[in-house]
Coordinates of C-alpha atoms in Angstrom, one line a residue:
X1 CA 55.7 -31.0 2.0
X2 CA 57.4 -29.3 5.0
X3 CA 55.5 -28.0 8.0
X4 CA 56.0 -26.3 11.4
X5 CA 53.8 -25.5 14.4
X6 CA 53.8 -22.4 16.6
X7 CA 52.3 -21.7 20.0
X8 CA 49.7 -19.2 21.3
X9 CA 47.8 -17.2 18.8
X10 CA 50.0 -18.0 15.8
X11 CA 48.5 -20.1 13.0
X12 CA 49.6 -23.3 11.5
X13 CA 51.2 -22.8 8.2
X14 CA 52.4 -25.1 5.5
X15 CA 55.2 -24.4 3.1
X16 CA 54.6 -25.8 -0.3
X17 CA 57.5 -26.8 -2.5
X18 CA 57.1 -26.1 -6.2
X19 CA 58.4 -28.6 -8.7
X20 CA 61.4 -26.4 -9.2
X21 CA 62.2 -26.6 -5.5
X22 CA 61.3 -23.0 -4.7
X23 CA 59.1 -22.2 -1.7
X24 CA 55.6 -20.7 -2.3
X25 CA 53.7 -18.4 0.1
X26 CA 52.6 -20.2 3.2
X27 CA 49.1 -21.6 2.8
X28 CA 46.6 -20.0 5.3
X29 CA 48.1 -16.5 5.2
X30 CA 46.3 -14.0 2.9
X31 CA 47.8 -12.9 -0.3
X32 CA 48.0 -9.2 -0.9
X33 CA 46.4 -9.8 -4.3
X34 CA 43.4 -11.7 -2.8
X35 CA 40.7 -10.2 -0.7
X36 CA 39.8 -13.6 0.7
X37 CA 41.5 -15.8 3.2
X38 CA 43.1 -18.4 0.9
X39 CA 46.5 -17.4 -0.5
X40 CA 46.5 -16.7 -4.2
X41 CA 42.7 -17.5 -4.4
X42 CA 40.6 -15.2 -6.7
X43 CA 37.4 -16.8 -5.4
X44 CA 35.6 -16.4 -2.0
X45 CA 35.3 -19.4 0.4
X46 CA 32.1 -21.3 0.6
X47 CA 31.0 -19.3 3.7
X48 CA 31.9 -16.0 2.1
X49 CA 29.9 -17.0 -1.1
X50 CA 26.9 -17.7 1.1
X51 CA 27.3 -14.3 2.8
X52 CA 27.5 -12.6 -0.6
X53 CA 24.5 -14.4 -1.9
X54 CA 22.5 -13.6 1.2
X55 CA 23.4 -10.0 1.2
X56 CA 22.4 -9.6 -2.5
X57 CA 19.4 -11.8 -2.8
X58 CA 16.3 -9.9 -4.0
X59 CA 12.9 -10.2 -2.2
X60 CA 9.4 -9.2 -3.0
X61 CA 8.0 -5.6 -3.4
X62 CA 10.8 -3.6 -1.7
X63 CA 11.7 -6.1 1.1
X64 CA 14.9 -6.7 -0.7
X65 CA 16.6 -5.1 -3.7
X66 CA 18.3 -5.8 -6.9
X67 CA 21.6 -3.9 -7.4
X68 CA 21.4 -0.7 -9.5
X69 CA 23.8 0.4 -12.3
X70 CA 27.6 0.5 -11.4
X71 CA 28.9 3.9 -10.1
X72 CA 31.5 5.7 -12.4
X73 CA 35.2 5.3 -11.3
X74 CA 36.4 7.7 -8.6
X75 CA 38.8 10.5 -9.9
X76 CA 41.2 12.4 -7.7
X77 CA 39.5 15.2 -5.8
X78 CA 36.0 13.9 -6.5
X79 CA 33.6 13.0 -3.6
X80 CA 33.2 9.4 -2.6
X81 CA 30.6 7.6 -4.7
X82 CA 27.1 7.1 -3.2
X83 CA 25.9 3.6 -2.7
X84 CA 24.0 2.3 -5.8
X85 CA 20.3 3.0 -5.7
X86 CA 18.4 -0.2 -5.0
X87 CA 15.5 -1.1 -7.3
X88 CA 12.7 -3.2 -5.7
X89 CA 11.6 -6.4 -7.3
X90 CA 7.9 -6.2 -7.7
X91 CA 5.9 -9.4 -7.5
X92 CA 2.1 -9.4 -7.6
X93 CA -0.3 -12.2 -6.7
X94 CA -3.0 -13.2 -9.2
X95 CA -5.9 -15.7 -9.6
X96 CA -8.5 -16.4 -12.3
X97 CA -11.7 -14.8 -11.1
X98 CA -13.8 -17.9 -11.5
X99 CA -11.4 -19.9 -9.3
X100 CA -7.8 -21.0 -9.4
X101 CA -4.6 -21.5 -7.4
X102 CA -2.7 -18.3 -6.6
X103 CA 0.1 -17.4 -9.0
X104 CA 2.8 -14.8 -8.9
X105 CA 3.8 -12.5 -11.8
X106 CA 6.5 -9.9 -12.3
X107 CA 8.5 -8.1 -15.0
X108 CA 5.7 -6.5 -17.0
X109 CA 5.5 -2.8 -18.1
X110 CA 2.1 -2.6 -19.8
X111 CA -1.3 -4.3 -19.9
X112 CA -0.4 -6.6 -22.8
X113 CA 2.6 -7.9 -21.0
X114 CA 0.6 -8.2 -17.8
X115 CA -1.9 -10.4 -19.6
X116 CA 0.9 -12.5 -21.1
X117 CA 2.4 -13.1 -17.7
X118 CA -1.0 -14.1 -16.2
X119 CA -1.7 -16.4 -19.2
X120 CA 1.8 -18.0 -18.8
X121 CA 1.1 -18.8 -15.1
X122 CA -2.3 -20.4 -15.8
X123 CA -1.5 -22.0 -19.1
X124 CA -4.0 -20.1 -21.2
X125 CA -3.9 -17.7 -24.2
X126 CA -3.6 -14.0 -23.4
X127 CA -6.6 -13.4 -25.7
X128 CA -8.7 -15.4 -23.2
X129 CA -8.5 -12.6 -20.7
X130 CA -11.3 -10.0 -21.0
X131 CA -10.3 -7.7 -18.2
X132 CA -8.9 -7.7 -14.6
X133 CA -10.2 -6.4 -11.3
X134 CA -8.2 -5.5 -8.2
X135 CA -8.9 -7.1 -4.9
X136 CA -12.2 -8.7 -5.9
X137 CA -13.2 -11.7 -8.0
X138 CA -16.6 -10.1 -8.9
X139 CA -17.4 -8.2 -12.0
X140 CA -17.0 -4.8 -10.2
X141 CA -16.3 -2.0 -12.6
X142 CA -15.3 0.3 -9.7
X143 CA -12.3 -2.1 -9.1
X144 CA -11.3 -2.4 -12.7
X145 CA -7.6 -2.5 -13.4
X146 CA -6.5 0.6 -15.4
X147 CA -3.0 2.0 -15.8
X148 CA -2.0 1.8 -12.1
X149 CA -1.6 -1.1 -9.7
X150 CA -1.1 -0.7 -5.9
X151 CA 1.9 -2.6 -4.7
X152 CA -0.3 -4.7 -2.4
X153 CA -3.2 -5.2 -4.9
X154 CA -4.3 -8.7 -5.7
X155 CA -5.1 -9.2 -9.5
X156 CA -8.1 -11.2 -10.6
X157 CA -8.3 -12.1 -14.3
X158 CA -11.7 -12.5 -15.9
X159 CA -11.6 -14.9 -18.8
X160 CA -13.9 -15.8 -21.7
X161 CA -17.1 -17.7 -20.9
X162 CA -20.1 -18.3 -23.0
X163 CA -20.8 -16.5 -26.3
X164 CA -24.3 -15.2 -27.0
X165 CA -26.0 -13.2 -29.8
X166 CA -28.6 -10.5 -29.1
X167 CA -30.8 -8.7 -31.6
X168 CA -31.3 -5.0 -30.8
X169 CA -33.7 -2.5 -32.4
X170 CA -32.4 1.0 -32.1
X171 CA -35.5 3.1 -31.3
X172 CA -33.4 6.0 -29.9
X173 CA -30.1 7.6 -30.8
X174 CA -28.5 6.4 -27.5
X175 CA -28.4 2.7 -26.6
X176 CA -27.6 3.3 -23.0
X177 CA -24.2 1.6 -23.1
X178 CA -21.0 2.9 -21.6
X179 CA -18.0 1.1 -23.2
X180 CA -14.4 0.7 -22.1
X181 CA -11.5 -1.6 -23.2
X182 CA -8.8 -3.6 -21.6
X183 CA -5.9 -2.0 -23.5
X184 CA -5.2 -5.2 -25.3
X185 CA -7.9 -5.3 -28.1
X186 CA -11.0 -6.2 -26.1
X187 CA -13.9 -3.7 -25.7
X188 CA -16.6 -4.5 -23.1
X189 CA -19.6 -3.0 -21.4
X190 CA -18.8 -0.9 -18.3
X191 CA -22.2 0.5 -17.5
X192 CA -25.9 0.1 -18.6
X193 CA -28.1 3.1 -18.1
X194 CA -31.4 2.5 -16.3
X195 CA -34.4 2.7 -18.6
X196 CA -32.3 2.5 -21.8
X197 CA -32.8 0.2 -24.8
X198 CA -30.1 -2.2 -23.6
X199 CA -31.5 -2.1 -20.0
X200 CA -34.6 -3.8 -21.5
X201 CA -32.5 -6.8 -22.7
X202 CA -31.9 -9.0 -19.6
X203 CA -29.3 -11.1 -21.4
X204 CA -26.9 -8.2 -21.8
X205 CA -24.7 -7.6 -18.7
X206 CA -22.0 -5.4 -17.5
X207 CA -18.7 -7.1 -18.2
X208 CA -19.8 -8.6 -21.5
X209 CA -17.2 -8.2 -24.2
X210 CA -18.5 -7.0 -27.6
X211 CA -17.0 -9.3 -30.2
X212 CA -19.0 -8.4 -33.3
X213 CA -21.6 -6.0 -34.6
X214 CA -23.7 -7.5 -37.4
X215 CA -21.1 -10.2 -37.9
X216 CA -18.4 -7.5 -38.3
X217 CA -15.6 -8.3 -35.9
X218 CA -14.5 -5.5 -33.7
X219 CA -11.7 -7.4 -31.9
X220 CA -8.7 -5.1 -31.7
X221 CA -10.8 -1.9 -31.9
X222 CA -10.5 0.8 -29.2
X223 CA -13.6 1.7 -27.2
X224 CA -14.2 5.0 -28.9
X225 CA -14.2 3.2 -32.3
X226 CA -16.8 0.7 -31.1
X227 CA -18.9 3.5 -29.6
X228 CA -18.9 5.4 -32.9
X229 CA -19.9 2.2 -34.9
X230 CA -22.9 1.8 -32.5
X231 CA -23.8 5.5 -32.8
X232 CA -23.8 5.4 -36.6
X233 CA -26.3 2.5 -36.8
X234 CA -29.6 3.6 -38.3
X235 CA -32.7 3.9 -36.2
X236 CA -35.6 1.5 -36.4
X237 CA -33.4 -1.1 -38.1
X238 CA -32.5 -4.3 -36.0
X239 CA -28.9 -5.3 -35.6
X240 CA -27.1 -8.1 -33.9
X241 CA -24.5 -8.0 -31.1
X242 CA -22.2 -10.9 -30.5
X243 CA -21.2 -10.8 -26.9
X244 CA -18.8 -12.9 -24.7
X245 CA -19.6 -13.0 -21.0
X246 CA -16.8 -13.5 -18.5
X247 CA -16.7 -16.9 -16.9
X248 CA -18.2 -16.7 -13.5
X249 CA -17.7 -18.3 -10.1
X250 CA -20.7 -20.1 -8.6
X251 CA -21.5 -17.2 -6.3
X252 CA -21.6 -14.7 -9.2
X253 CA -24.2 -16.6 -11.4
X254 CA -27.3 -14.6 -11.9
X255 CA -25.8 -11.2 -11.1
X256 CA -26.4 -8.3 -13.4
X257 CA -24.6 -5.1 -12.4
X258 CA -26.2 -1.9 -13.6
X259 CA -25.3 1.8 -13.5
X260 CA -24.3 2.3 -9.9
X261 CA -21.2 4.4 -9.4
X262 CA -19.4 5.2 -6.2
X263 CA -17.9 8.7 -5.7
X264 CA -14.4 7.2 -5.6
X265 CA -14.6 5.2 -8.8
X266 CA -11.4 5.0 -10.7
X267 CA -9.3 5.8 -7.7
X268 CA -8.5 2.3 -6.4
X269 CA -4.8 3.1 -6.0
X270 CA -5.3 6.6 -4.6
X271 CA -3.1 7.6 -1.7
X272 CA -0.6 4.7 -2.1
X273 CA 2.5 4.0 -4.0
X274 CA 1.5 2.4 -7.3
X275 CA 3.1 0.8 -10.4
X276 CA 2.1 2.9 -13.4
X277 CA 1.9 0.9 -16.6
X278 CA 2.8 2.7 -19.9
X279 CA 2.1 1.9 -23.5
X280 CA 5.8 2.7 -24.3
X281 CA 8.7 2.7 -22.0
X282 CA 9.2 1.0 -18.6
X283 CA 6.6 1.0 -15.8
X284 CA 7.4 3.5 -13.0
X285 CA 6.7 3.7 -9.3
X286 CA 4.6 6.7 -8.4
X287 CA 2.5 8.1 -5.6
X288 CA -1.3 8.2 -6.2
X289 CA -2.6 11.5 -7.6
X290 CA -3.9 14.2 -5.2
X291 CA -7.7 14.5 -4.9
X292 CA -7.8 17.7 -7.0
X293 CA -6.1 15.9 -9.9
X294 CA -8.5 12.9 -9.6
X295 CA -11.5 15.3 -9.6
X296 CA -10.3 17.1 -12.7
X297 CA -9.7 13.7 -14.5
X298 CA -13.1 12.5 -13.4
X299 CA -14.8 15.5 -15.0
X300 CA -13.1 14.7 -18.3
X301 CA -14.1 11.1 -17.9
X302 CA -17.7 12.3 -17.5
X303 CA -17.4 14.3 -20.7
X304 CA -16.2 11.1 -22.5
X305 CA -19.2 9.2 -21.3
X306 CA -21.6 12.0 -22.1
X307 CA -20.4 12.7 -25.6
X308 CA -19.0 9.4 -26.7
X309 CA -20.4 6.7 -24.4
X310 CA -17.0 5.5 -23.1
X311 CA -15.2 5.7 -19.8
X312 CA -11.4 5.5 -19.5
X313 CA -9.5 7.0 -16.6
X314 CA -6.1 6.8 -18.3
X315 CA -7.4 8.4 -21.5
X316 CA -9.2 11.1 -19.5
X317 CA -5.9 12.0 -17.7
X318 CA -4.0 12.1 -21.0
X319 CA -6.7 14.4 -22.5
X320 CA -6.6 16.7 -19.5
X321 CA -2.9 17.1 -19.9
X322 CA -3.3 17.9 -23.6
X323 CA -5.9 20.5 -22.8
X324 CA -3.6 22.2 -20.3
X325 CA -0.9 22.4 -22.9
X326 CA -3.1 23.8 -25.7
X327 CA -3.7 27.5 -26.1
X328 CA -7.2 27.0 -27.6
X329 CA -9.7 24.4 -28.9
X330 CA -8.2 24.2 -32.4
X331 CA -4.7 23.2 -31.3
X332 CA -6.3 20.8 -28.8
X333 CA -8.3 19.1 -31.6
X334 CA -5.0 18.6 -33.5
X335 CA -3.3 17.2 -30.3
X336 CA -6.2 14.8 -29.7
X337 CA -5.9 13.6 -33.3
X338 CA -2.3 12.8 -32.7
X339 CA -3.0 11.2 -29.4
X340 CA -5.7 8.8 -30.8
X341 CA -4.4 8.2 -34.3
X342 CA -6.5 10.6 -36.3
X343 CA -9.8 10.0 -34.5
X344 CA -12.0 13.0 -34.9
X345 CA -14.0 14.3 -31.9
X346 CA -17.1 16.5 -32.1
X347 CA -16.2 20.2 -31.9
X348 CA -18.5 20.6 -28.8
X349 CA -16.6 17.9 -27.0
X350 CA -13.2 19.6 -27.8
X351 CA -14.6 22.9 -26.5
X352 CA -15.8 21.4 -23.3
X353 CA -12.5 19.6 -22.8
X354 CA -10.5 22.7 -23.3
X355 CA -12.7 24.5 -20.8
X356 CA -12.2 21.7 -18.3
X357 CA -8.4 22.0 -18.7
X358 CA -8.2 25.8 -18.6
X359 CA -11.0 26.6 -16.1
X360 CA -10.8 26.6 -12.2
X361 CA -9.2 23.3 -11.1
X362 CA -8.1 22.5 -14.6
X363 CA -4.5 23.4 -13.9
X364 CA -3.7 26.1 -16.5
X365 CA -2.2 29.3 -15.2

């Protein structure tokens, strides 16, 4: 190995002799083939590697980004490519409602995947989760997780607690129950009407999951199917409900929520950027709906409760959109059948829904 030294700003270089005796490029001077400082090197130095990792490291909920898809190659005369669009990495905090350490979840696109992520964090089965609330550990149906999650929302998962059986005698057509479901096969009680049959049964509470009717399992049924089964039960004949109550924290024992409803129910994520979960396809970031849109969907949700005994903000929004696209009640009935797998709605409900979609504030031109 031969070497020489220079003075002033010049660098020290070494001439390496190959086995054949020819001289290679001085070490320490950049090669025209290499973007980095070491001659002939196709890899960055340790410092440069650290800089690259630091520049591209993702952070939580928009604080850092993951790189988007590569830009197409530049052709002669075409404008310079734009920088790749950054996609935020969304990480949400979660706890079990009865008490647990805080976990972090990400990478879900629908409710079933969300439950699977929560279950993985806490080492439980996804079927143990009855429902989730946002920003409160209490059984608060006004904070129920639906199809949207605010980017700063804290998710509390309510899991299975004790099982109980209740005998009910249907003395009226309506039991006084409003039912919803978690989107993953679990229907539960969202509201109990004051003065109703169910209201006179102190062991039945808001948040209780309905597991069976007269020993017939309804696990996996949608809320409207459960409501229809209850509606079709004959009057004056006792029947049995098997219920599963959510496991409660110490400060929640003895609570029994009733039919209170705040004006802003169902709009937990209003006015903020939210993650919208979808049954099919990827979740998307969206702004919360405007107040007029929320009011129109709320009217449809009220129709669902009045005619069917269920509440579901996401279903109400989908039905409202179907009503706006339909030229009349008959096409709307067919659209609803496709939307809900052939479920048949009463004609008076279809007519009221079409009127809600085509009337003032409904959105049709």
